[in-house]
């Protein structure tokens, strides 16, 4: 069973807006079963559907991924970093690699960027449907190697390499080969 913290927050926001699961599914252009399974914790969330859902709810991605309690600056000590989410790749695919997200700004309210350290674990198969959503992403490789499929190109990145792209172009971030990697990622997804 997936971590249900995100699903519980999603249900709370949806209910506070007086939306049914069906209405949210329609607004987010996804199947109602995805909403039901996410809210129950039965389905590990994926980044692209979460962005569509947060847009449909009118909230930031961080609203679902963290507690959003602090209005001042936030310092995140290495020893305090806590996994905030475990997402299956960038789409909801059962054989996708798992991404472990560690939020670097979990307590910062009203932010426009989502900074994360992400452990990118190898997938069972080499390629999946690419993700596509409004916004921008910046990735800096800390350890290991990743591949970023962007449009028709594939970029292989190692420690110290970075990439910045418009996320409206179909893209996929995955471990290169069989070894895991660790990246710093900053995601901007406008409301």
C-alpha positions as a Python dict, from the first residue, in 0.01 Angstrom:
ca = {
    (1, 'X'): (0, 0, 0),
    (2, 'X'): (125, 352, -83),
    (3, 'X'): (184, 630, 171),
    (4, 'X'): (-161, 782, 238),
    (5, 'X'): (-51, 1125, 372),
    (6, 'X'): (-85, 1284, 28),
    (7, 'X'): (-425, 1123, -30),
    (8, 'X'): (-557, 1242, 306),
    (9, 'X'): (-447, 1600, 233),
    (10, 'X'): (-597, 1579, -114),
    (11, 'X'): (-930, 1461, 30),
    (12, 'X'): (-926, 1737, 293),
    (13, 'X'): (-868, 2010, 34),
    (14, 'X'): (-1126, 1860, -204),
    (15, 'X'): (-1388, 1838, 72),
    (16, 'X'): (-1315, 2192, 194),
    (17, 'X'): (-1394, 2313, -158),
    (18, 'X'): (-1718, 2114, -160),
    (19, 'X'): (-1605, 1903, -455),
    (20, 'X'): (-1701, 1542, -512),
    (21, 'X'): (-1440, 1298, -634),
    (22, 'X'): (-1614, 1296, -971),
    (23, 'X'): (-1598, 1677, -998),
    (24, 'X'): (-1228, 1677, -911),
    (25, 'X'): (-1160, 1402, -1164),
    (26, 'X'): (-1339, 1604, -1432),
    (27, 'X'): (-1147, 1922, -1346),
    (28, 'X'): (-814, 1735, -1340),
    (29, 'X'): (-893, 1540, -1660),
    (30, 'X'): (-830, 1203, -1496),
    (31, 'X'): (-1032, 896, -1412),
    (32, 'X'): (-1232, 907, -1087),
    (33, 'X'): (-1073, 575, -986),
    (34, 'X'): (-733, 753, -976),
    (35, 'X'): (-875, 1009, -730),
    (36, 'X'): (-1033, 734, -519),
    (37, 'X'): (-716, 522, -512),
    (38, 'X'): (-491, 822, -435),
    (39, 'X'): (-715, 938, -150),
    (40, 'X'): (-729, 589, 3),
    (41, 'X'): (-351, 549, -20),
    (42, 'X'): (-395, 248, -248),
    (43, 'X'): (-204, 413, -537),
    (44, 'X'): (143, 568, -518),
    (45, 'X'): (105, 918, -663),
    (46, 'X'): (288, 1031, -974),
    (47, 'X'): (410, 1384, -1039),
    (48, 'X'): (213, 1464, -1358),
    (49, 'X'): (-130, 1363, -1219),
    (50, 'X'): (-52, 1539, -888),
    (51, 'X'): (24, 1862, -1073),
    (52, 'X'): (-308, 1836, -1263),
    (53, 'X'): (-493, 1763, -938),
    (54, 'X'): (-330, 2051, -746),
    (55, 'X'): (-414, 2287, -1033),
    (56, 'X'): (-775, 2163, -1028),
    (57, 'X'): (-783, 2223, -652),
    (58, 'X'): (-617, 2565, -688),
    (59, 'X'): (-329, 2479, -452),
    (60, 'X'): (46, 2443, -482),
    (61, 'X'): (208, 2103, -523),
    (62, 'X'): (370, 2155, -182),
    (63, 'X'): (29, 2176, -18),
    (64, 'X'): (-5, 1801, -70),
    (65, 'X'): (362, 1712, -22),
    (66, 'X'): (432, 1896, 303),
    (67, 'X'): (275, 2068, 603),
    (68, 'X'): (325, 2429, 480),
    (69, 'X'): (335, 2583, 827),
    (70, 'X'): (608, 2849, 831),
    (71, 'X'): (588, 3202, 684),
    (72, 'X'): (957, 3293, 739),
    (73, 'X'): (1272, 3149, 589),
    (74, 'X'): (1320, 2777, 626),
    (75, 'X'): (1650, 2609, 703),
    (76, 'X'): (1660, 2237, 638),
    (77, 'X'): (1950, 2060, 810),
    (78, 'X'): (2079, 1744, 643),
    (79, 'X'): (1998, 1537, 952),
    (80, 'X'): (1639, 1666, 951),
    (81, 'X'): (1550, 1589, 589),
    (82, 'X'): (1253, 1356, 590),
    (83, 'X'): (1108, 1171, 297),
    (84, 'X'): (792, 1359, 212),
    (85, 'X'): (670, 1139, -69),
    (86, 'X'): (744, 828, -266),
    (87, 'X'): (632, 866, -625),
    (88, 'X'): (634, 617, -906),
    (89, 'X'): (835, 781, -1181),
    (90, 'X'): (651, 1070, -1344),
    (91, 'X'): (346, 877, -1459),
    (92, 'X'): (129, 613, -1293),
    (93, 'X'): (296, 298, -1425),
    (94, 'X'): (344, -17, -1219),
    (95, 'X'): (694, -91, -1352),
    (96, 'X'): (822, 265, -1331),
    (97, 'X'): (1124, 349, -1121),
    (98, 'X'): (1048, 485, -777),
    (99, 'X'): (1144, 840, -684),
    (100, 'X'): (1189, 916, -313),
    (101, 'X'): (1130, 1290, -255),
    (102, 'X'): (1291, 1475, 37),
    (103, 'X'): (1149, 1826, 58),
    (104, 'X'): (1398, 2104, 127),
    (105, 'X'): (1130, 2364, 206),
    (106, 'X'): (857, 2166, 381),
    (107, 'X'): (773, 2444, 626),
    (108, 'X'): (784, 2741, 386),
    (109, 'X'): (443, 2880, 304),
    (110, 'X'): (345, 3067, -12),
    (111, 'X'): (638, 2945, -216),
    (112, 'X'): (642, 2921, -592),
    (113, 'X'): (916, 2662, -626),
    (114, 'X'): (940, 2308, -487),
    (115, 'X'): (1301, 2211, -404),
    (116, 'X'): (1368, 1842, -342),
    (117, 'X'): (1650, 1595, -305),
    (118, 'X'): (1529, 1290, -497),
    (119, 'X'): (1660, 934, -490),
    (120, 'X'): (1606, 801, -843),
    (121, 'X'): (1579, 422, -834),
    (122, 'X'): (1609, 206, -1147),
    (123, 'X'): (1292, 102, -1327),
    (124, 'X'): (1190, -250, -1431),
    (125, 'X'): (1170, -137, -1797),
    (126, 'X'): (1379, 117, -1987),
    (127, 'X'): (1113, 366, -2099),
    (128, 'X'): (770, 490, -1998),
    (129, 'X'): (518, 744, -2116),
    (130, 'X'): (676, 1088, -2070),
    (131, 'X'): (538, 1347, -1831),
    (132, 'X'): (409, 1683, -1950),
    (133, 'X'): (281, 1974, -1743),
    (134, 'X'): (308, 2351, -1722),
    (135, 'X'): (610, 2493, -1548),
    (136, 'X'): (984, 2451, -1536),
    (137, 'X'): (1227, 2205, -1377),
    (138, 'X'): (1590, 2230, -1274),
    (139, 'X'): (1788, 1916, -1195),
    (140, 'X'): (2142, 1891, -1053),
    (141, 'X'): (2298, 1545, -1023),
    (142, 'X'): (2452, 1482, -681),
    (143, 'X'): (2545, 1114, -719),
    (144, 'X'): (2513, 843, -982),
    (145, 'X'): (2388, 896, -1335),
    (146, 'X'): (2046, 981, -1476),
    (147, 'X'): (1892, 1008, -1817),
    (148, 'X'): (1652, 1286, -1902),
    (149, 'X'): (1442, 1218, -2210),
    (150, 'X'): (1327, 1561, -2333),
    (151, 'X'): (1122, 1571, -2649),
    (152, 'X'): (1314, 1351, -2896),
    (153, 'X'): (1651, 1392, -2720),
    (154, 'X'): (1803, 1194, -2433),
    (155, 'X'): (2058, 1363, -2207),
    (156, 'X'): (2283, 1150, -1984),
    (157, 'X'): (2398, 1340, -1675),
    (158, 'X'): (2652, 1257, -1405),
    (159, 'X'): (2762, 1416, -1076),
    (160, 'X'): (2789, 1794, -1108),
    (161, 'X'): (2586, 1807, -1432),
    (162, 'X'): (2257, 1996, -1446),
    (163, 'X'): (1965, 2055, -1678),
    (164, 'X'): (1692, 2322, -1681),
    (165, 'X'): (1388, 2281, -1903),
    (166, 'X'): (1030, 2380, -1974),
    (167, 'X'): (820, 2093, -1846),
    (168, 'X'): (544, 2146, -2103),
    (169, 'X'): (768, 1947, -2341),
    (170, 'X'): (724, 1571, -2286),
    (171, 'X'): (1001, 1451, -2054),
    (172, 'X'): (1110, 1163, -1834),
    (173, 'X'): (1373, 1146, -1559),
    (174, 'X'): (1516, 801, -1488),
    (175, 'X'): (1821, 629, -1345),
    (176, 'X'): (2080, 549, -1612),
    (177, 'X'): (2131, 175, -1606),
    (178, 'X'): (2086, -42, -1297),
    (179, 'X'): (2234, 189, -1034),
    (180, 'X'): (2035, 444, -831),
    (181, 'X'): (2114, 815, -847),
    (182, 'X'): (2053, 1117, -624),
    (183, 'X'): (1952, 1456, -763),
    (184, 'X'): (1860, 1802, -645),
    (185, 'X'): (1545, 1911, -828),
    (186, 'X'): (1355, 2237, -822),
    (187, 'X'): (1008, 2223, -977),
    (188, 'X'): (802, 2530, -1063),
    (189, 'X'): (439, 2455, -1145),
    (190, 'X'): (222, 2768, -1178),
    (191, 'X'): (-135, 2762, -1050),
}
